[in-house]
Tab-separated table of C-alpha atoms and ligand atoms in Angstrom:
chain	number	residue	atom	x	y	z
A	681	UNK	CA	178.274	101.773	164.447
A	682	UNK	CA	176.037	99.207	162.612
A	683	UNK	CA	177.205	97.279	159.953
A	684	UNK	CA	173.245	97.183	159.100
A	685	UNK	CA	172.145	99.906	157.216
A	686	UNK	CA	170.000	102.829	158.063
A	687	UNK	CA	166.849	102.534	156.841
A	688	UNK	CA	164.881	101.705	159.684
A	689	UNK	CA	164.644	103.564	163.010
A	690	UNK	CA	164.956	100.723	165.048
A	691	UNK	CA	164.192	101.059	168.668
A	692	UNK	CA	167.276	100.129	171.045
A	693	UNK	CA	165.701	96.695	172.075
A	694	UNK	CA	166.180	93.343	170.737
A	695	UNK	CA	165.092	89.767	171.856
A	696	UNK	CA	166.500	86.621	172.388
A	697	UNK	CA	163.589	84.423	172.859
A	698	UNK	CA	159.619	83.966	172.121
A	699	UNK	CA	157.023	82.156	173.162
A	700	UNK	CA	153.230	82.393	172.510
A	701	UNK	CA	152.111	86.231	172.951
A	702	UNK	CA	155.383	87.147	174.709
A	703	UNK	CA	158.811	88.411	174.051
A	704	UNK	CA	161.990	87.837	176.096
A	705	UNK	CA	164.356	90.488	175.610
A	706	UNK	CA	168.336	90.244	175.532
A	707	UNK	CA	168.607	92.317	178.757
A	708	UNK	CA	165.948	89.884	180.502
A	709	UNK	CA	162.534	91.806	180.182
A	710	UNK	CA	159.001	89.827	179.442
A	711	UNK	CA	157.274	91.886	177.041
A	712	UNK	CA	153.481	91.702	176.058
A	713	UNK	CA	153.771	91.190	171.736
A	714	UNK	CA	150.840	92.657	170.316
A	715	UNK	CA	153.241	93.646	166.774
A	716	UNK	CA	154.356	89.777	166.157
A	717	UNK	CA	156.012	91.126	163.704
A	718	UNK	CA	153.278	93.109	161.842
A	719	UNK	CA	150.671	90.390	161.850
A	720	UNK	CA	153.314	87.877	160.767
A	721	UNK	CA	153.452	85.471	163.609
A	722	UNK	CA	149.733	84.338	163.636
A	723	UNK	CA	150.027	81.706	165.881
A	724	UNK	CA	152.307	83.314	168.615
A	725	UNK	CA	156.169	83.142	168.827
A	726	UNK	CA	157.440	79.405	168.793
A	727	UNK	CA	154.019	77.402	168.093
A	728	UNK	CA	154.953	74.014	169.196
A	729	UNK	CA	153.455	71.899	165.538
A	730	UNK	CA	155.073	74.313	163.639
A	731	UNK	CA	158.435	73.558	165.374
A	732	UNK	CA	157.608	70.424	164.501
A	733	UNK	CA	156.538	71.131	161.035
A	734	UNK	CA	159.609	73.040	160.160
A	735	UNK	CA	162.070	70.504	161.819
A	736	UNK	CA	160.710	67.402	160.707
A	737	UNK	CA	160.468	68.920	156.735
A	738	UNK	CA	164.299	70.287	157.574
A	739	UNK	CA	165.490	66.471	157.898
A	740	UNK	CA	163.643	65.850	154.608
A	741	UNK	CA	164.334	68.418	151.999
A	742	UNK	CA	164.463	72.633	151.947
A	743	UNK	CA	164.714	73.556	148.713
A	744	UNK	CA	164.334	72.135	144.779
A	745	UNK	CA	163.731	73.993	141.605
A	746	UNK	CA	160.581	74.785	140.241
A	747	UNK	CA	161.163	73.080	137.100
A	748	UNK	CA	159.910	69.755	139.110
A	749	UNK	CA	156.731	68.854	141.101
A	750	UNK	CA	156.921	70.249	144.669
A	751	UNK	CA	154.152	67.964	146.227
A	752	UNK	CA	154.764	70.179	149.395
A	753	UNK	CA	153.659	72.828	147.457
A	754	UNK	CA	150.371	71.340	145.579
A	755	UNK	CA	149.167	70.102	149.275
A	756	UNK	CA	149.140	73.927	150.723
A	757	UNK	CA	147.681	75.200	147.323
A	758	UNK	CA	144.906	72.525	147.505
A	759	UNK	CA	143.827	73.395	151.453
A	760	UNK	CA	144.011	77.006	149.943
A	761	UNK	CA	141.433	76.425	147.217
A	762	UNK	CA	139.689	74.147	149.013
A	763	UNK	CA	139.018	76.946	151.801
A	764	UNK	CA	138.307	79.855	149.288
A	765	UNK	CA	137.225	81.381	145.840
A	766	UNK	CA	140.687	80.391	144.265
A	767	UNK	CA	140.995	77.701	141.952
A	768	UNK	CA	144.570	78.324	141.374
A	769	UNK	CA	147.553	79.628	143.431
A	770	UNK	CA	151.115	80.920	142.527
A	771	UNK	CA	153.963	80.873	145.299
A	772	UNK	CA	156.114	83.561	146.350
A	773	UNK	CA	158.543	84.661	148.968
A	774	UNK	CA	156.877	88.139	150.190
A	775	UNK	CA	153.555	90.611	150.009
A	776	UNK	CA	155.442	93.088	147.952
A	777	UNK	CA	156.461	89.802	145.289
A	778	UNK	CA	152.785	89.020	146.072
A	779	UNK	CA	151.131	92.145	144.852
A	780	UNK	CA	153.137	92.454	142.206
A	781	UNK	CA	152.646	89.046	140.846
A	782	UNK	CA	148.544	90.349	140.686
A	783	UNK	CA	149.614	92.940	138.664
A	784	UNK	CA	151.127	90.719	136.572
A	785	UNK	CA	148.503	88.520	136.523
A	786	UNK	CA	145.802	90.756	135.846
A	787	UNK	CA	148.113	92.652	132.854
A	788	UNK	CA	148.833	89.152	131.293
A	789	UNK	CA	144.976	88.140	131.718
A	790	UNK	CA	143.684	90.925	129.087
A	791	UNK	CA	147.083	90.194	126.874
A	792	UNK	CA	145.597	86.711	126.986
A	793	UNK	CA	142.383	87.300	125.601
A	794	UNK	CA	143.538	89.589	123.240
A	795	UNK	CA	142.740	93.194	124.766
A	796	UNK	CA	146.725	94.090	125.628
A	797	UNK	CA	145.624	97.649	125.610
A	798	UNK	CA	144.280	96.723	128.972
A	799	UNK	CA	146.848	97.652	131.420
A	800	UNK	CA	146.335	100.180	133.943
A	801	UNK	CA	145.691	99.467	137.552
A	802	UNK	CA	144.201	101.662	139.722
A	803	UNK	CA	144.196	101.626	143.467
A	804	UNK	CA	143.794	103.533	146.601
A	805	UNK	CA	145.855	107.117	147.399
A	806	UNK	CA	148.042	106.104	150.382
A	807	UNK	CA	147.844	102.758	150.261
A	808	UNK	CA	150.360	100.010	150.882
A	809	UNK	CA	151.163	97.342	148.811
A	810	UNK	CA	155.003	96.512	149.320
A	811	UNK	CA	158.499	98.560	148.752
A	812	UNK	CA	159.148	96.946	145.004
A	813	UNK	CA	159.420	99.467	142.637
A	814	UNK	CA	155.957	98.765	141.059
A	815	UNK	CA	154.295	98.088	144.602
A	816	UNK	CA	155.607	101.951	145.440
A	817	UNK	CA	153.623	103.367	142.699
A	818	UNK	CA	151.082	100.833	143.445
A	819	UNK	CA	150.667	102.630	146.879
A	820	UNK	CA	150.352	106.389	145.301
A	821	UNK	CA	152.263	107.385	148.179
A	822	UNK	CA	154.809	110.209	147.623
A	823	UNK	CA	157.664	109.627	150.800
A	824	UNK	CA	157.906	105.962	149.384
A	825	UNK	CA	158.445	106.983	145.683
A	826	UNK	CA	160.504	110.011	146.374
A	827	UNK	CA	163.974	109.515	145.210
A	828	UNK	CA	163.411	106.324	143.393
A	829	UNK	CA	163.306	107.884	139.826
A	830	UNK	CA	160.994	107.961	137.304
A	831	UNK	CA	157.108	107.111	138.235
A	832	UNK	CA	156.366	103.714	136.906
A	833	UNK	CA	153.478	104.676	134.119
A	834	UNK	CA	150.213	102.494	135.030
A	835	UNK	CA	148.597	103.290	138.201
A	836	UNK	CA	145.739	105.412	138.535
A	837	UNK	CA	144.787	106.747	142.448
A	838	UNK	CA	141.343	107.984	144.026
A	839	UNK	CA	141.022	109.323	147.355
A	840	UNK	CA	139.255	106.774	150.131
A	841	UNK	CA	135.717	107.533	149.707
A	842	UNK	CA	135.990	109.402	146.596
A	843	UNK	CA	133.325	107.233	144.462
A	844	UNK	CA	132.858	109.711	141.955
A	845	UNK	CA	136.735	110.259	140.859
A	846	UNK	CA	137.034	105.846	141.072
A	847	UNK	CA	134.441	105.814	138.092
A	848	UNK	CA	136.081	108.616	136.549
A	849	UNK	CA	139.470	106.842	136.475
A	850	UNK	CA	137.880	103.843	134.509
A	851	UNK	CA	139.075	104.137	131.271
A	852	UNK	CA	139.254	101.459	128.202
A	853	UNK	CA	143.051	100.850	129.118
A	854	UNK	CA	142.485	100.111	132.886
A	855	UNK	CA	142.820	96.255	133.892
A	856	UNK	CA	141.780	96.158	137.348
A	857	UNK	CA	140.915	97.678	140.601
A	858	UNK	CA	143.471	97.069	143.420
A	859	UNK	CA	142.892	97.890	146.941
A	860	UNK	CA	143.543	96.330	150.772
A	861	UNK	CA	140.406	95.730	152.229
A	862	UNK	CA	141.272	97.013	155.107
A	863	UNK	CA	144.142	100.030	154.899
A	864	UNK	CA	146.923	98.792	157.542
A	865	UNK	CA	149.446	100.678	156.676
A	866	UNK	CA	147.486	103.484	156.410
A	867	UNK	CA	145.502	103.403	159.534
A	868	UNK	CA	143.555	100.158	160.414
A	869	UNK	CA	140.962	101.933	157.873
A	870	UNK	CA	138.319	99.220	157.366
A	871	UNK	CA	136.440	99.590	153.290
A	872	UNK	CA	132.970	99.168	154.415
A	873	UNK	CA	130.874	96.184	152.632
A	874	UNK	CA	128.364	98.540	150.755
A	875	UNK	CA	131.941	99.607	149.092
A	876	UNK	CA	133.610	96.824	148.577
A	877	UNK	CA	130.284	95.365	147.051
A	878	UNK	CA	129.759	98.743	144.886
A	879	UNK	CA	133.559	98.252	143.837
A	880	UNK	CA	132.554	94.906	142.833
A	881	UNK	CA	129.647	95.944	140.505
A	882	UNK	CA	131.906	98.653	138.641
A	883	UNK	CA	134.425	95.918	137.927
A	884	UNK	CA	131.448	93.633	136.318
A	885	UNK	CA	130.028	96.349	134.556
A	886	UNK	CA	133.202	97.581	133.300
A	887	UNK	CA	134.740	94.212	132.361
A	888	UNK	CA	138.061	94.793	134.338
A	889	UNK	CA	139.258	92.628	137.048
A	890	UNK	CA	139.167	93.049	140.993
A	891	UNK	CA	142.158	92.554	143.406
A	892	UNK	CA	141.742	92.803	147.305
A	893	UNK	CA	145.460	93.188	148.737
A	894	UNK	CA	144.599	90.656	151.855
A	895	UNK	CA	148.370	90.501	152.558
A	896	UNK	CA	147.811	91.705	156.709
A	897	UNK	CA	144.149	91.156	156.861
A	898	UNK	CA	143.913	87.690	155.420
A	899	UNK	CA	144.214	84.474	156.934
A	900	UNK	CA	142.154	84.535	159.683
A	901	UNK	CA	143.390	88.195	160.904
A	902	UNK	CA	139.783	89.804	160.209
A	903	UNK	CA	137.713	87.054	161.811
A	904	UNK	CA	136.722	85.467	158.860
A	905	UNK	CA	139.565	83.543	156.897
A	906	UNK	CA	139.531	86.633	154.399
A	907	UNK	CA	138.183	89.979	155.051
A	908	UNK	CA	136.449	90.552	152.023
A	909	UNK	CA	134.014	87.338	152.897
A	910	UNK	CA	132.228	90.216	155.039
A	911	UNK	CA	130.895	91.563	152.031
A	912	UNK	CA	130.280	88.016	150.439
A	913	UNK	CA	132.025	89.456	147.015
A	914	UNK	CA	134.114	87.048	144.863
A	915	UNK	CA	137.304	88.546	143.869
A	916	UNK	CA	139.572	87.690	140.594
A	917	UNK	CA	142.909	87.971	142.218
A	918	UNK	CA	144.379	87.708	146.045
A	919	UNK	CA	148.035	88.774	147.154
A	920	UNK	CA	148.415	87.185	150.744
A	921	UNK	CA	151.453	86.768	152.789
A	922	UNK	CA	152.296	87.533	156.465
A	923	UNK	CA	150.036	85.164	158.491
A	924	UNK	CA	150.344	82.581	156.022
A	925	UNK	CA	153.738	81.682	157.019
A	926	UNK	CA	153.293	82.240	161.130
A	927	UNK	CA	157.020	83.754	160.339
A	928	UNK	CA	158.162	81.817	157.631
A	929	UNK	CA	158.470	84.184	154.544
A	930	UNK	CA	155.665	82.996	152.012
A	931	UNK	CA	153.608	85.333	149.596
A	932	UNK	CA	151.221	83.873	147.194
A	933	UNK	CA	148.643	85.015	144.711
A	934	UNK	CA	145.365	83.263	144.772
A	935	UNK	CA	143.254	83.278	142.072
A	936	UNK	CA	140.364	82.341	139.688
A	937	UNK	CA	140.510	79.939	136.744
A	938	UNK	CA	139.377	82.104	134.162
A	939	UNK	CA	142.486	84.928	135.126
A	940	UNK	CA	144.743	81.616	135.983
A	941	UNK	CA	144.478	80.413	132.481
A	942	UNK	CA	146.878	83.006	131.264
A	943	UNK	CA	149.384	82.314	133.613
A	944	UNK	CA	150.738	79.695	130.979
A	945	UNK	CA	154.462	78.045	131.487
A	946	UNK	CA	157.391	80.946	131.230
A	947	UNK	CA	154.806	83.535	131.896
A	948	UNK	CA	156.002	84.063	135.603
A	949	UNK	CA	158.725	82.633	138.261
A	950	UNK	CA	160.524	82.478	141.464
A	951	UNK	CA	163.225	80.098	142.511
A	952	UNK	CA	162.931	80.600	146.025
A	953	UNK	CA	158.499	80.800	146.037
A	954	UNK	CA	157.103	77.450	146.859
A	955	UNK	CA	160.250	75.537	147.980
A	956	UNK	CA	159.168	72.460	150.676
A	957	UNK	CA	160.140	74.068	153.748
A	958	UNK	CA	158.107	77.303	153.335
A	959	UNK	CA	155.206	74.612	152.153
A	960	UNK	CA	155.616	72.583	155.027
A	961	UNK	CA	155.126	75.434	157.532
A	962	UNK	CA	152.373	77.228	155.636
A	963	UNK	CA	150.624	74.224	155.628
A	964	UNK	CA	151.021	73.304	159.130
A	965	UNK	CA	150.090	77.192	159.621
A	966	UNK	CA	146.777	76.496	157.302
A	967	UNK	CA	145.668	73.640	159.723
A	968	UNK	CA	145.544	75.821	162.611
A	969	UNK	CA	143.716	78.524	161.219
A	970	UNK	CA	140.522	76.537	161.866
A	971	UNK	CA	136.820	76.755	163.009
A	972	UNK	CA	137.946	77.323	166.717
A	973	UNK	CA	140.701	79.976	166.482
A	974	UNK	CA	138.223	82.002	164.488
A	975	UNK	CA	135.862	81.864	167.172
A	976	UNK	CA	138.743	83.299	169.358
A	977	UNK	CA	139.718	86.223	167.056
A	978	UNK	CA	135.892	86.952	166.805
A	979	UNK	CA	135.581	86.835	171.025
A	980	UNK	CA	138.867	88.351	171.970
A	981	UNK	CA	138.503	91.205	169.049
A	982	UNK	CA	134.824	92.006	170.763
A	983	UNK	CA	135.774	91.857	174.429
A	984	UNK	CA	139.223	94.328	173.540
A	985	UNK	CA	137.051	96.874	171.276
A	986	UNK	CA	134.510	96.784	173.647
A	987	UNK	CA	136.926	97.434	176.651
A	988	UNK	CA	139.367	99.681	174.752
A	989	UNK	CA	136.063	101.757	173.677
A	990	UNK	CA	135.369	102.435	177.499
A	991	UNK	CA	139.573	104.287	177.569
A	992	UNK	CA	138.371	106.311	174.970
A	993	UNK	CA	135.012	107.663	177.243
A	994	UNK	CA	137.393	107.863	179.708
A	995	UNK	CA	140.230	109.462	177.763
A	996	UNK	CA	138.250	111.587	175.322
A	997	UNK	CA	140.613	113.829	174.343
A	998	UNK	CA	143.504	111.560	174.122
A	999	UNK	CA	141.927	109.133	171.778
A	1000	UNK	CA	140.344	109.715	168.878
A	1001	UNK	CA	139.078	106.757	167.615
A	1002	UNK	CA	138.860	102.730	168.068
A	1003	UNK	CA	139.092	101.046	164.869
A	1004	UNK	CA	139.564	97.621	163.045
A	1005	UNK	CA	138.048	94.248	162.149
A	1006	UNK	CA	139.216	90.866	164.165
A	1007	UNK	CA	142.625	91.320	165.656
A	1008	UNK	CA	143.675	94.468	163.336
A	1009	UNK	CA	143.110	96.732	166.067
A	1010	UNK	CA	143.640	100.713	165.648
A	1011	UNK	CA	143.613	103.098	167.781
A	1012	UNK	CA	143.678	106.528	166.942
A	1013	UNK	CA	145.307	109.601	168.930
A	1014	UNK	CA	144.586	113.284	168.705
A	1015	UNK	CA	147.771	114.056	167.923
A	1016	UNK	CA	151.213	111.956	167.378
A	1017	UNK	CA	151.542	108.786	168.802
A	1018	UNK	CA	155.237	108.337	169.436
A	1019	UNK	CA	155.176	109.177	173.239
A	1020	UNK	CA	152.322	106.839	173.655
A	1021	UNK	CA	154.288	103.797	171.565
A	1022	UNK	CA	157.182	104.536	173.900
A	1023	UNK	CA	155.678	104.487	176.939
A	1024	UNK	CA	153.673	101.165	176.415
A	1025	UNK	CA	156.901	99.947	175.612
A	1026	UNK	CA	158.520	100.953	179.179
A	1027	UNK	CA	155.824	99.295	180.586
A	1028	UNK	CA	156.449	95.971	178.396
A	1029	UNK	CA	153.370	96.293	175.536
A	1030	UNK	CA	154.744	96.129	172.032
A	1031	UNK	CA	152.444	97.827	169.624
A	1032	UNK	CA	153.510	99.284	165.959
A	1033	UNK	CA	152.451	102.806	164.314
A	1034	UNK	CA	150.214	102.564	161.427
A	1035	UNK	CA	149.386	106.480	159.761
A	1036	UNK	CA	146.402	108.794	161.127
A	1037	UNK	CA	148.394	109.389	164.628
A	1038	UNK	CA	147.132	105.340	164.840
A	1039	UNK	CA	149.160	102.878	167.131
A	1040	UNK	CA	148.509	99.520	165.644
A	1041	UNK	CA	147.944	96.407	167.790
A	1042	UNK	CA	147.950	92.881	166.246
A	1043	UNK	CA	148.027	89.923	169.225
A	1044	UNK	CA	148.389	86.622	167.682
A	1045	UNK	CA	145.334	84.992	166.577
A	1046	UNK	CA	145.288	83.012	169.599
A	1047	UNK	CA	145.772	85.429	172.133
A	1048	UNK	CA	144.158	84.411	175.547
A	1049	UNK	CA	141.767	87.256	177.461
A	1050	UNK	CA	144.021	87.517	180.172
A	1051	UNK	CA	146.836	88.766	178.129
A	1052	UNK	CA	144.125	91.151	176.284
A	1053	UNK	CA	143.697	92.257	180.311
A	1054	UNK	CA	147.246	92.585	180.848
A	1055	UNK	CA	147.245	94.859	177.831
A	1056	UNK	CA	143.965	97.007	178.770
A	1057	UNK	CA	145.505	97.558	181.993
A	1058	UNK	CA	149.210	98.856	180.412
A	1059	UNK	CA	147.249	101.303	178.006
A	1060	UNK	CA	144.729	102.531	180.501
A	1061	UNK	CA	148.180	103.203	182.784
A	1062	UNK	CA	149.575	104.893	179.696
A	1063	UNK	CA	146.417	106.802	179.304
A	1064	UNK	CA	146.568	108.164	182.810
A	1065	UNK	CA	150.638	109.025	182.403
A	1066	UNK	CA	149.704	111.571	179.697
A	1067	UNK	CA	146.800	112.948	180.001
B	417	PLP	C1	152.979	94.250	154.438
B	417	PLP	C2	152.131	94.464	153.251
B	417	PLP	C3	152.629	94.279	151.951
B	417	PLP	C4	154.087	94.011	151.663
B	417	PLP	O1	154.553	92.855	152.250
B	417	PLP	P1	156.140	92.565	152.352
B	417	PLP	O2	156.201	91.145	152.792
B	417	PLP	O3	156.685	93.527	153.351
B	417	PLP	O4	156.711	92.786	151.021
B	417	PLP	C5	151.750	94.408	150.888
B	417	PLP	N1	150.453	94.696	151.093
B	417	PLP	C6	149.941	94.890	152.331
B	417	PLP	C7	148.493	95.169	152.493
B	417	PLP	C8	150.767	94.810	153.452
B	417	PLP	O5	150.272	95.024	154.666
């Protein structure tokens, strides 16, 4: 029995050792990581400068309170800013702290300028946006919220593509729009530009704020070092996380001045967000998340849509659809996808399941094309097994 408890279905493997694209397991198996732990590790398992990053800020100093300047800290929110729409950034520990510190951003925002009234925040049906209590009803998904007690008042929810209800929702109370801009949770579902752009427009015409929830498709995941840059809009307010810290915990809200200004001392904190080991490491992260490894997301993510496109002709009534942006890859099954999962695991491929019947595949950003072969050739295998 596990002292651990029992809320995940863990699968009766665990690892010992990782390096790059590739997992060593405890009972001595090399196994093809295209999970790295949910689009967390974005430079591979045990990146060699941030070892070095992480060891040489150990030596120096972890941890000190916020209530002093972390210069760690002001160095990886300057390459932020300096890289995007932000002009201001707040630190946190996680996506779910991340998400919820927009909310609170955008709620204090409107208290700020003296339109409290302005609260609601209304977001996508079956969307993720963390496992916080707020984030849960953030997500308008019943099996998270079930059992958790009362629904937390304040979120509004229209269906994906449902235009009509979104304006309908807008009300004189509502403070922003929230959505990912692309679903991962729920599906690798990409929001196309004309949307995102339209979304835009409503929230300028309607005075209320827009957050894109870039927590697994930011930082370089997409192809571009946000998603939303597809669509050229400028948002308010940006919860990242995951890649940010390569697998260091980080969150952090990213945001404009004019919503920044409200964030005034006592307003919001976090002892752990922004300490100088987590700043350290997202910086040395930030540094490698450059020109070049774009280039590779945008190649590799062509070359494996293009070839994982050709299974599906081949497969037609196994798989349903290949979806995605960058290196969020989906790919979408006729029916349930557990078998399939499984059996790319016995043959050493490590993928995760997103909803939709969609097995989720998310190589490091700096996957090579031979490992994207290895991979083709496991899930074409796979393919053949059960159909
Ligand atoms: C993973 C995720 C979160 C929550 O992140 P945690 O670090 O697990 O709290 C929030 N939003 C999106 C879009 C995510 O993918």
């Amino acid at each position: 029995m596990s002292s651990l408890a029992n809320n995940y279905k863990r699968k009766n493997i665990s690892f010992k050792r990782g390096k790059g694209s590739f997992l060593f397991s405890n009972d001595g198996k090399k196994y093809l990581d295209f999970v790295q732990g949910i689009a967390v590790n974005s430079l591979g398992h045990s990146n060699d400068k941030l070892n070095k990053a992480i060891q040489e800020q150990s030596k120096k100093l972890w941890h000190v309170s916020n209530a002093f300047k972390i210069p760690e800290g002001e160095n990886l929110a300057s390459k932020l800013v300096k890289r995007t729409f932000a002009n201001s950034v707040i630190f946190q520990n996680s996506g779910a702290e991340a998400t919820e510190t927009a909310i609170k951003v955008a709620r204090r925002y409107f208290f700020s300028i003296g339109q409290k009234h302005k609260t609601r925040i209304i977001c996508l049906k079956n969307s993720f946006h963390g496992r916080t209590i707020a984030a849960i009803h953030a997500s308008g998904s019943k099996k998270m919220t079930e059992g958790f007690g009362p629904k937390i008042p304040g979120f509004d929810h229209f269906e994906f593509g449902d235009h009509k209800k979104l304006k309908k929702l807008i009300k004189k109370n509502t403070a922003a729009i929230m959505i990912e801009t692309v679903m991962g949770e729920g599906g690798i579902k990409v929001i196309p530009n004309w949307c995102i752009k339209g979304i835009r427009k409503i929230c300028n015409q309607k005075k209320i704020l827009l957050i894109l929830d870039e927590v697994q498709c930011g930082i370089g995941r997409s192809g571009k070092f946000f998603a939303f840059e597809y669509s050229k809009v400028k948002p308010d307010i940006v919860p990242i996380a995951k890649g940010i810290g390569g697998g260091f915990p980080i969150g952090a809200v990213l945001m404009t001045k004019k919503v920044a200004k409200a964030m005034v001392p006592g307003t919001h904190g976090s002892t752990f967000g922004g300490n100088p080991l987590a700043m350290a490491v997202g910086s040395a992260v930030l540094d490698q998340i450059n020109k070049n490894l774009l280039m590779n997301v945008n190649k590799m993510s062509k070359y494996f849509i293009t070839e994982l496109n050709k299974i599906k002709i081949k497969y037609p009534r196994l798989i349903q659809e290949v979806r995605g942006v960058g290196l969020l890859i989906g790919l979408q099954l006729f029916k349930d996808q557990t078998e399939f999962i499984k059996k790319l695991m016995e043959n050493k491929l490590l993928t995760i399941r997103a909803a939709e019947n969609v097995i989720r595949i998310l190589p490091p950003l700096n996957v090579k094309k031979k490992e994207i072969d290895l991979a083709l050739k496991i899930i074409m295998k796979v393919c053949k097994e059960l159909s």
